Structures are given as C-alpha cells and as structure tokens.
PDB file of C-alpha atoms in Angstrom:
ATOM      1  CA  MET X   1     -86.600  33.365 -53.828  1.00  0.00           C
ATOM      2  CA  LYS X   2     -82.914  32.492 -54.896  1.00  0.00           C
ATOM      3  CA  LEU X   3     -81.802  35.663 -53.554  1.00  0.00           C
ATOM      4  CA  SER X   4     -83.348  34.938 -50.020  1.00  0.00           C
ATOM      5  CA  VAL X   5     -81.841  31.555 -49.900  1.00  0.00           C
ATOM      6  CA  ALA X   6     -78.435  33.281 -51.072  1.00  0.00           C
ATOM      7  CA  LEU X   7     -78.662  35.678 -48.057  1.00  0.00           C
ATOM      8  CA  PHE X   8     -79.620  32.819 -45.662  1.00  0.00           C
ATOM      9  CA  PHE X   9     -76.507  31.025 -46.033  1.00  0.00           C
ATOM     10  CA  ALA X  10     -74.608  34.065 -46.457  1.00  0.00           C
ATOM     11  CA  GLY X  11     -75.879  35.228 -42.816  1.00  0.00           C
ATOM     12  CA  ILE X  12     -74.626  31.569 -41.160  1.00  0.00           C
ATOM     13  CA  PHE X  13     -71.502  31.684 -42.949  1.00  0.00           C
ATOM     14  CA  GLY X  14     -70.821  35.301 -41.926  1.00  0.00           C
ATOM     15  CA  ALA X  15     -71.999  34.356 -38.106  1.00  0.00           C
ATOM     16  CA  LEU X  16     -69.718  31.452 -38.069  1.00  0.00           C
ATOM     17  CA  ALA X  17     -66.915  33.439 -39.374  1.00  0.00           C
ATOM     18  CA  THR X  18     -67.333  35.995 -36.661  1.00  0.00           C
ATOM     19  CA  VAL X  19     -67.201  33.313 -33.907  1.00  0.00           C
ATOM     20  CA  PHE X  20     -64.426  31.606 -35.188  1.00  0.00           C
ATOM     21  CA  VAL X  21     -62.220  34.534 -35.645  1.00  0.00           C
ATOM     22  CA  LEU X  22     -63.143  35.831 -32.162  1.00  0.00           C
ATOM     23  CA  LEU X  23     -62.479  32.432 -30.451  1.00  0.00           C
ATOM     24  CA  SER X  24     -59.100  32.384 -32.119  1.00  0.00           C
ATOM     25  CA  PHE X  25     -58.365  35.956 -31.273  1.00  0.00           C
ATOM     26  CA  GLY X  26     -59.798  35.928 -27.605  1.00  0.00           C
ATOM     27  CA  THR X  27     -58.424  32.290 -26.569  1.00  0.00           C
ATOM     28  CA  ASP X  28     -54.803  31.850 -25.693  1.00  0.00           C
ATOM     29  CA  TYR X  29     -54.114  28.649 -26.913  1.00  0.00           C
ATOM     30  CA  TRP X  30     -52.360  29.250 -30.532  1.00  0.00           C
ATOM     31  CA  LEU X  31     -49.271  27.709 -29.018  1.00  0.00           C
ATOM     32  CA  LEU X  32     -49.131  24.332 -26.858  1.00  0.00           C
ATOM     33  CA  ALA X  33     -45.378  23.283 -25.611  1.00  0.00           C
ATOM     34  CA  SER X  34     -43.805  21.327 -22.879  1.00  0.00           C
ATOM     35  CA  GLU X  35     -40.137  21.603 -21.849  1.00  0.00           C
ATOM     36  CA  THR X  36     -38.385  18.469 -20.145  1.00  0.00           C
ATOM     37  CA  LYS X  37     -35.137  19.248 -18.468  1.00  0.00           C
ATOM     38  CA  CYS X  38     -32.594  17.381 -15.959  1.00  0.00           C
ATOM     39  CA  LYS X  39     -32.166  19.434 -13.004  1.00  0.00           C
ATOM     40  CA  THR X  40     -29.352  18.951 -10.625  1.00  0.00           C
ATOM     41  CA  ASP X  41     -27.910  20.470  -7.753  1.00  0.00           C
ATOM     42  CA  LEU X  42     -24.206  21.623  -6.659  1.00  0.00           C
ATOM     43  CA  THR X  43     -23.149  18.203  -5.099  1.00  0.00           C
ATOM     44  CA  GLY X  44     -23.030  16.664  -8.344  1.00  0.00           C
ATOM     45  CA  ALA X  45     -26.306  14.517  -8.363  1.00  0.00           C
ATOM     46  CA  LEU X  46     -26.307  14.042 -11.834  1.00  0.00           C
ATOM     47  CA  GLU X  47     -22.702  12.136 -11.845  1.00  0.00           C
ATOM     48  CA  ARG X  48     -24.134   9.869  -8.967  1.00  0.00           C
ATOM     49  CA  GLY X  49     -27.320   9.115 -11.084  1.00  0.00           C
ATOM     50  CA  HIS X  50     -30.171  10.934  -8.884  1.00  0.00           C
ATOM     51  CA  ALA X  51     -30.857  13.717 -11.359  1.00  0.00           C
ATOM     52  CA  GLU X  52     -34.184  15.068 -11.209  1.00  0.00           C
ATOM     53  CA  ASN X  53     -36.441  15.195 -14.670  1.00  0.00           C
ATOM     54  CA  THR X  54     -39.045  18.398 -14.140  1.00  0.00           C
ATOM     55  CA  SER X  55     -41.270  19.756 -17.114  1.00  0.00           C
ATOM     56  CA  THR X  56     -42.613  23.042 -17.803  1.00  0.00           C
ATOM     57  CA  PHE X  57     -45.892  23.365 -19.684  1.00  0.00           C
ATOM     58  CA  TYR X  58     -47.197  26.271 -21.432  1.00  0.00           C
ATOM     59  CA  HIS X  59     -49.416  27.675 -23.971  1.00  0.00           C
ATOM     60  CA  GLU X  60     -49.391  30.979 -25.636  1.00  0.00           C
ATOM     61  CA  GLY X  61     -51.799  32.971 -27.399  1.00  0.00           C
ATOM     62  CA  PHE X  62     -52.587  36.961 -28.585  1.00  0.00           C
ATOM     63  CA  PHE X  63     -53.059  38.319 -24.963  1.00  0.00           C
ATOM     64  CA  TRP X  64     -51.189  35.849 -22.495  1.00  0.00           C
ATOM     65  CA  ARG X  65     -48.271  33.435 -22.182  1.00  0.00           C
ATOM     66  CA  CYS X  66     -49.239  30.649 -19.367  1.00  0.00           C
ATOM     67  CA  SER X  67     -47.005  28.136 -17.796  1.00  0.00           C
ATOM     68  CA  PHE X  68     -46.730  25.917 -14.953  1.00  0.00           C
ATOM     69  CA  ASP X  69     -44.484  23.303 -13.851  1.00  0.00           C
ATOM     70  CA  GLY X  70     -45.308  19.570 -13.513  1.00  0.00           C
ATOM     71  CA  SER X  71     -43.709  16.108 -13.380  1.00  0.00           C
ATOM     72  CA  THR X  72     -42.636  14.228 -16.610  1.00  0.00           C
ATOM     73  CA  SER X  73     -45.277  11.749 -15.843  1.00  0.00           C
ATOM     74  CA  MET X  74     -47.938  14.463 -16.839  1.00  0.00           C
ATOM     75  CA  GLU X  75     -46.470  14.115 -20.458  1.00  0.00           C
ATOM     76  CA  GLN X  76     -47.877  10.821 -20.543  1.00  0.00           C
ATOM     77  CA  ASP X  77     -51.388  12.179 -19.493  1.00  0.00           C
ATOM     78  CA  PRO X  78     -53.044  14.368 -22.237  1.00  0.00           C
ATOM     79  CA  LEU X  79     -56.130  14.385 -20.113  1.00  0.00           C
ATOM     80  CA  ARG X  80     -54.310  15.964 -17.062  1.00  0.00           C
ATOM     81  CA  ILE X  81     -52.372  18.496 -19.023  1.00  0.00           C
ATOM     82  CA  PHE X  82     -55.691  19.288 -20.561  1.00  0.00           C
ATOM     83  CA  TRP X  83     -57.287  19.674 -16.874  1.00  0.00           C
ATOM     84  CA  PHE X  84     -54.484  22.067 -15.566  1.00  0.00           C
ATOM     85  CA  MET X  85     -54.284  24.204 -18.827  1.00  0.00           C
ATOM     86  CA  PHE X  86     -58.296  24.668 -19.555  1.00  0.00           C
ATOM     87  CA  VAL X  87     -59.817  24.504 -15.951  1.00  0.00           C
ATOM     88  CA  PRO X  88     -59.436  28.038 -13.908  1.00  0.00           C
ATOM     89  CA  LYS X  89     -59.754  26.342 -10.592  1.00  0.00           C
ATOM     90  CA  ALA X  90     -56.971  23.647 -11.322  1.00  0.00           C
ATOM     91  CA  ASN X  91     -54.776  26.477 -12.749  1.00  0.00           C
ATOM     92  CA  GLN X  92     -55.038  28.859  -9.870  1.00  0.00           C
ATOM     93  CA  SER X  93     -54.260  25.633  -7.728  1.00  0.00           C
ATOM     94  CA  HIS X  94     -51.202  24.432  -9.495  1.00  0.00           C
ATOM     95  CA  GLY X  95     -49.499  27.791  -9.710  1.00  0.00           C
ATOM     96  CA  LYS X  96     -50.074  28.609 -13.281  1.00  0.00           C
ATOM     97  CA  MET X  97     -48.302  31.905 -14.036  1.00  0.00           C
ATOM     98  CA  CYS X  98     -49.261  34.204 -16.983  1.00  0.00           C
ATOM     99  CA  ILE X  99     -47.402  37.092 -18.295  1.00  0.00           C
ATOM    100  CA  PRO X 100     -48.339  39.448 -21.456  1.00  0.00           C
ATOM    101  CA  ALA X 101     -47.893  38.311 -24.811  1.00  0.00           C
ATOM    102  CA  TYR X 102     -48.544  41.090 -27.056  1.00  0.00           C
ATOM    103  CA  PHE X 103     -44.980  41.343 -28.240  1.00  0.00           C
ATOM    104  CA  PHE X 104     -43.435  38.124 -26.731  1.00  0.00           C
ATOM    105  CA  PRO X 105     -41.523  36.443 -29.572  1.00  0.00           C
ATOM    106  CA  PHE X 106     -41.475  32.370 -28.790  1.00  0.00           C
ATOM    107  CA  PRO X 107     -39.193  31.134 -27.832  1.00  0.00           C
ATOM    108  CA  LEU X 108     -36.751  34.211 -27.665  1.00  0.00           C
ATOM    109  CA  SER X 109     -35.386  36.107 -24.743  1.00  0.00           C
ATOM    110  CA  LEU X 110     -32.453  38.450 -24.363  1.00  0.00           C
ATOM    111  CA  GLN X 111     -31.035  35.979 -22.121  1.00  0.00           C
ATOM    112  CA  THR X 112     -30.499  33.372 -24.792  1.00  0.00           C
ATOM    113  CA  HIS X 113     -30.166  35.392 -27.787  1.00  0.00           C
ATOM    114  CA  ASN X 114     -28.451  38.726 -29.289  1.00  0.00           C
ATOM    115  CA  ALA X 115     -30.448  42.279 -29.182  1.00  0.00           C
ATOM    116  CA  THR X 116     -30.327  41.918 -33.160  1.00  0.00           C
ATOM    117  CA  THR X 117     -32.129  38.633 -33.438  1.00  0.00           C
ATOM    118  CA  TYR X 118     -34.674  39.646 -30.540  1.00  0.00           C
ATOM    119  CA  ASP X 119     -35.423  42.956 -32.302  1.00  0.00           C
ATOM    120  CA  SER X 120     -36.045  41.038 -35.260  1.00  0.00           C
ATOM    121  CA  ALA X 121     -38.576  38.818 -33.340  1.00  0.00           C
ATOM    122  CA  ILE X 122     -40.304  41.805 -31.890  1.00  0.00           C
ATOM    123  CA  ILE X 123     -40.698  43.135 -35.220  1.00  0.00           C
ATOM    124  CA  TYR X 124     -42.249  39.920 -36.887  1.00  0.00           C
ATOM    125  CA  ARG X 125     -44.615  39.254 -33.708  1.00  0.00           C
ATOM    126  CA  GLY X 126     -45.614  43.054 -34.034  1.00  0.00           C
ATOM    127  CA  PHE X 127     -46.790  42.477 -37.651  1.00  0.00           C
ATOM    128  CA  TRP X 128     -48.394  39.117 -36.548  1.00  0.00           C
ATOM    129  CA  SER X 129     -50.316  41.125 -33.913  1.00  0.00           C
ATOM    130  CA  VAL X 130     -51.278  43.942 -36.275  1.00  0.00           C
ATOM    131  CA  PHE X 131     -52.713  41.496 -38.902  1.00  0.00           C
ATOM    132  CA  MET X 132     -54.521  39.755 -36.199  1.00  0.00           C
ATOM    133  CA  LEU X 133     -56.172  43.021 -35.183  1.00  0.00           C
ATOM    134  CA  LEU X 134     -56.843  44.307 -38.750  1.00  0.00           C
ATOM    135  CA  GLY X 135     -58.800  40.944 -39.277  1.00  0.00           C
ATOM    136  CA  VAL X 136     -61.013  40.942 -36.153  1.00  0.00           C
ATOM    137  CA  THR X 137     -61.745  44.630 -36.812  1.00  0.00           C
ATOM    138  CA  ALA X 138     -62.530  44.073 -40.295  1.00  0.00           C
ATOM    139  CA  VAL X 139     -64.905  40.775 -39.273  1.00  0.00           C
ATOM    140  CA  VAL X 140     -66.723  42.879 -36.782  1.00  0.00           C
ATOM    141  CA  LEU X 141     -67.236  45.895 -38.984  1.00  0.00           C
ATOM    142  CA  GLY X 142     -68.501  43.306 -41.778  1.00  0.00           C
ATOM    143  CA  GLY X 143     -70.840  41.941 -39.721  1.00  0.00           C
ATOM    144  CA  PHE X 144     -72.270  45.278 -38.140  1.00  0.00           C
ATOM    145  CA  ILE X 145     -72.531  46.794 -41.956  1.00  0.00           C
ATOM    146  CA  ILE X 146     -74.392  43.406 -42.968  1.00  0.00           C
ATOM    147  CA  ILE X 147     -76.970  43.851 -40.102  1.00  0.00           C
ATOM    148  CA  CYS X 148     -77.649  47.593 -41.319  1.00  0.00           C
ATOM    149  CA  ALA X 149     -77.619  46.519 -44.922  1.00  0.00           C
ATOM    150  CA  ALA X 150     -80.675  43.978 -43.950  1.00  0.00           C
ATOM    151  CA  PRO X 151     -83.584  46.750 -43.389  1.00  0.00           C
ATOM    152  CA  PHE X 152     -82.591  49.010 -46.197  1.00  0.00           C
ATOM    153  CA  ALA X 153     -81.801  45.992 -49.028  1.00  0.00           C
ATOM    154  CA  SER X 154     -78.864  48.333 -49.840  1.00  0.00           C
ATOM    155  CA  HIS X 155     -76.406  46.999 -52.310  1.00  0.00           C
ATOM    156  CA  CYS X 156     -73.911  49.015 -51.215  1.00  0.00           C
ATOM    157  CA  LEU X 157     -73.820  48.180 -47.710  1.00  0.00           C
ATOM    158  CA  TYR X 158     -73.791  44.762 -48.703  1.00  0.00           C
ATOM    159  CA  LYS X 159     -71.215  44.902 -51.223  1.00  0.00           C
ATOM    160  CA  ALA X 160     -69.129  46.665 -48.440  1.00  0.00           C
ATOM    161  CA  GLY X 161     -69.760  44.257 -45.652  1.00  0.00           C
ATOM    162  CA  GLY X 162     -68.732  41.278 -48.270  1.00  0.00           C
ATOM    163  CA  GLY X 163     -65.428  43.302 -48.967  1.00  0.00           C
ATOM    164  CA  LEU X 164     -64.934  43.761 -45.109  1.00  0.00           C
ATOM    165  CA  TYR X 165     -64.994  39.697 -44.741  1.00  0.00           C
ATOM    166  CA  LEU X 166     -62.974  39.099 -47.412  1.00  0.00           C
ATOM    167  CA  LEU X 167     -60.515  41.385 -46.060  1.00  0.00           C
ATOM    168  CA  ALA X 168     -60.598  39.568 -42.644  1.00  0.00           C
ATOM    169  CA  GLY X 169     -60.160  36.467 -44.315  1.00  0.00           C
ATOM    170  CA  PHE X 170     -56.926  37.620 -46.016  1.00  0.00           C
ATOM    171  CA  PHE X 171     -55.726  39.159 -42.504  1.00  0.00           C
ATOM    172  CA  LEU X 172     -56.375  36.077 -41.085  1.00  0.00           C
ATOM    173  CA  LEU X 173     -55.130  33.933 -43.555  1.00  0.00           C
ATOM    174  CA  SER X 174     -51.683  35.987 -43.306  1.00  0.00           C
ATOM    175  CA  VAL X 175     -51.728  35.822 -39.482  1.00  0.00           C
ATOM    176  CA  THR X 176     -51.880  31.554 -39.872  1.00  0.00           C
ATOM    177  CA  VAL X 177     -49.009  31.333 -42.498  1.00  0.00           C
ATOM    178  CA  MET X 178     -46.965  33.730 -40.312  1.00  0.00           C
ATOM    179  CA  PHE X 179     -47.442  31.670 -37.322  1.00  0.00           C
ATOM    180  CA  VAL X 180     -46.508  28.310 -39.110  1.00  0.00           C
ATOM    181  CA  ILE X 181     -43.447  30.092 -40.729  1.00  0.00           C
ATOM    182  CA  TRP X 182     -42.346  30.996 -37.460  1.00  0.00           C
ATOM    183  CA  LEU X 183     -42.512  27.555 -36.034  1.00  0.00           C
ATOM    184  CA  GLU X 184     -41.542  25.542 -38.868  1.00  0.00           C
ATOM    185  CA  VAL X 185     -39.386  27.246 -41.572  1.00  0.00           C
ATOM    186  CA  LEU X 186     -37.215  29.719 -39.362  1.00  0.00           C
ATOM    187  CA  ASP X 187     -34.508  28.182 -37.316  1.00  0.00           C
ATOM    188  CA  ILE X 188     -35.794  29.773 -34.142  1.00  0.00           C
ATOM    189  CA  VAL X 189     -36.684  26.938 -32.034  1.00  0.00           C
ATOM    190  CA  ASP X 190     -33.697  24.506 -33.238  1.00  0.00           C
ATOM    191  CA  ILE X 191     -31.627  27.784 -31.994  1.00  0.00           C
ATOM    192  CA  TYR X 192     -33.687  27.836 -28.748  1.00  0.00           C
ATOM    193  CA  VAL X 193     -33.342  24.081 -28.266  1.00  0.00           C
ATOM    194  CA  GLY X 194     -29.543  23.994 -28.970  1.00  0.00           C
ATOM    195  CA  GLN X 195     -28.764  26.773 -26.394  1.00  0.00           C
ATOM    196  CA  LYS X 196     -31.260  25.246 -23.796  1.00  0.00           C
ATOM    197  CA  SER X 197     -29.007  21.796 -24.436  1.00  0.00           C
ATOM    198  CA  HIS X 198     -25.979  23.312 -23.274  1.00  0.00           C
ATOM    199  CA  LEU X 199     -28.007  24.097 -19.501  1.00  0.00           C
ATOM    200  CA  TYR X 200     -29.504  21.464 -19.128  1.00  0.00           C
ATOM    201  CA  PRO X 201     -28.714  17.514 -19.777  1.00  0.00           C
ATOM    202  CA  ASN X 202     -31.363  15.552 -22.149  1.00  0.00           C
ATOM    203  CA  PHE X 203     -33.495  18.778 -22.729  1.00  0.00           C
ATOM    204  CA  HIS X 204     -36.602  18.289 -24.932  1.00  0.00           C
ATOM    205  CA  LEU X 205     -39.132  20.656 -26.185  1.00  0.00           C
ATOM    206  CA  THR X 206     -42.472  19.575 -27.440  1.00  0.00           C
ATOM    207  CA  ILE X 207     -44.297  21.831 -29.621  1.00  0.00           C
ATOM    208  CA  CYS X 208     -47.882  21.503 -31.059  1.00  0.00           C
ATOM    209  CA  TYR X 209     -50.962  23.813 -32.340  1.00  0.00           C
ATOM    210  CA  GLY X 210     -53.277  24.599 -30.120  1.00  0.00           C
ATOM    211  CA  LEU X 211     -57.447  25.314 -30.364  1.00  0.00           C
ATOM    212  CA  SER X 212     -56.859  28.595 -31.231  1.00  0.00           C
ATOM    213  CA  PHE X 213     -54.685  27.981 -34.157  1.00  0.00           C
ATOM    214  CA  ILE X 214     -56.876  25.356 -35.280  1.00  0.00           C
ATOM    215  CA  PHE X 215     -60.023  27.958 -35.338  1.00  0.00           C
ATOM    216  CA  ALA X 216     -57.920  30.128 -37.588  1.00  0.00           C
ATOM    217  CA  PRO X 217     -58.439  28.248 -40.820  1.00  0.00           C
ATOM    218  CA  VAL X 218     -61.769  27.588 -40.041  1.00  0.00           C
ATOM    219  CA  GLY X 219     -62.623  31.358 -39.504  1.00  0.00           C
ATOM    220  CA  VAL X 220     -60.529  32.043 -42.959  1.00  0.00           C
ATOM    221  CA  PHE X 221     -62.895  29.614 -44.884  1.00  0.00           C
ATOM    222  CA  PHE X 222     -66.117  31.086 -43.400  1.00  0.00           C
ATOM    223  CA  CYS X 223     -65.058  34.756 -43.908  1.00  0.00           C
ATOM    224  CA  LEU X 224     -64.097  34.255 -47.767  1.00  0.00           C
ATOM    225  CA  LEU X 225     -67.020  32.307 -48.151  1.00  0.00           C
ATOM    226  CA  ALA X 226     -69.423  34.708 -46.444  1.00  0.00           C
ATOM    227  CA  GLY X 227     -67.422  37.973 -47.939  1.00  0.00           C
ATOM    228  CA  LEU X 228     -67.851  36.439 -51.653  1.00  0.00           C
ATOM    229  CA  LEU X 229     -71.622  35.523 -51.053  1.00  0.00           C
ATOM    230  CA  PHE X 230     -72.530  39.058 -49.820  1.00  0.00           C
ATOM    231  CA  PHE X 231     -70.339  40.640 -52.573  1.00  0.00           C
ATOM    232  CA  LEU X 232     -72.114  38.679 -55.270  1.00  0.00           C
ATOM    233  CA  ILE X 233     -75.826  39.471 -53.614  1.00  0.00           C
ATOM    234  CA  GLY X 234     -74.773  42.905 -53.511  1.00  0.00           C
ATOM    235  CA  ARG X 235     -73.774  43.131 -57.435  1.00  0.00           C
ATOM    236  CA  SER X 236     -77.160  41.217 -58.129  1.00  0.00           C
ATOM    237  CA  MET X 237     -79.326  43.963 -56.138  1.00  0.00           C
ATOM    238  CA  GLN X 238     -77.290  46.413 -57.898  1.00  0.00           C
ATOM    239  CA  MET X 239     -78.177  45.017 -61.341  1.00  0.00           C
ATOM    240  CA  HIS X 240     -81.765  44.500 -60.460  1.00  0.00           C
ATOM    241  CA  CYS X 241     -82.243  48.058 -59.439  1.00  0.00           C
ATOM    242  CA  HIS X 242     -80.905  49.289 -62.913  1.00  0.00           C
TER     243      HIS X 242
END
C-alpha cells in the first residue's frame, strides 16, 4: 500500500518535472530586455532639443533571440509588451525579427567587444547549451525508463530512472546558476551599457528574467523529488525481493 502511494506521487512529480523542463527548454523567454536610446540625425537634432527616444524590446532563450522596435511609451504598458512578445500574429504585424541564439553570448558582439572577450563568452554559452541539452535528454530518458519499469516492476529500471531524474535536476540547476552568474555576477552587462552610452545619449538597459527562467527551478525541484522517490522505490523493491 505504501509502495503504491509512493509510486503514485513519484509518477506525478516525474510528469511535472518533464513538463517544466521541456517548457523551460522549448520556450525562448529566459531573458526579457529593453533598450532605450536617443536617436539623432546629422543636422544636430539633439542640440535643438528634438531628439527622438526609441526602444528595442527583445527576448532570448535556447533556440532564438527575437527583437522588435517600439516607442518608449510601451515601457509603461507591460500588457502591450506581453502582447507583442507572446502573440504570433502581433509579432508578425509589428516586424518582430528572430535570429538563432544557440551560441549568442548576450549581450556581446564583435562590434562592441574584443575577440578574446567574445570567444570566452562563446565558450561560456556553449557549456550552458550543453548542460541544457544533457538535462533535457536525461529527463526524457528517465521518463521513458520509468514507463518501461511499471509493467515489469523492475527495481533496476526504477533506480536507473530515478538516477536520470536526479542527473537532470543537477544539470538544470547548473544551467540556472550559470545564467544568473552571467547576468548578475560578471560585469558583461555593465561593459555593454558603458559602450552603448558612448554612442547614444541617455542609453538605458532594462533586464528581467522571463517565464522560461522561472520554469527552470520549478523543474529542478520536481526532478530532484521524483528522482529521489523513484530511487528509494527501486531500493525498497530490491530489499523485498531478497
């Protein structure tokens, strides 16, 4: 009876872990950002006090980095920003552009940083991407093994599936921590803002974490919980067999 209850909750936690991990992986909203800059023309509009403030909004994830231009008034309207970012038809009508982001080291570019810094960012992003892929692979394989273990009541398969869920939780936790370190600890963003400020007066960058980032720690929690339960279930079944 106790084993059946444990299997029931472990299955629910495993399903939730898989859903949240796939949502975090498949949706490109790890990072939400907006840039506000003062645009001038060659006639010295800034000196006459007629400079135009423009904003660029973008979001980034594992697969894509998308951006679109808007007015500064949109920054005061979060619902409108949400509409343009998440609704496909609105994105198309507003000229939203997306580029592959597998190795895009936000917010670095060869135009604003030297080659050494850019290459280091590429390597960092590469490890981030590899850990993400390993985590997704582990959680999918773990779920498949658990499904195969159910009809045969195999303690080996339960322990293997639980181990894969624990491994997936570790990799996704590493991905989350690396992303926070990249934005909060390293001075990459400050360097980017400093160099942009020389080109555009009153340049302002706003960064926040998106839904994909929020899904990640939730997925980590359920991965670790499901993995621990499945591993203990497999061990309990092994003890009963002997």
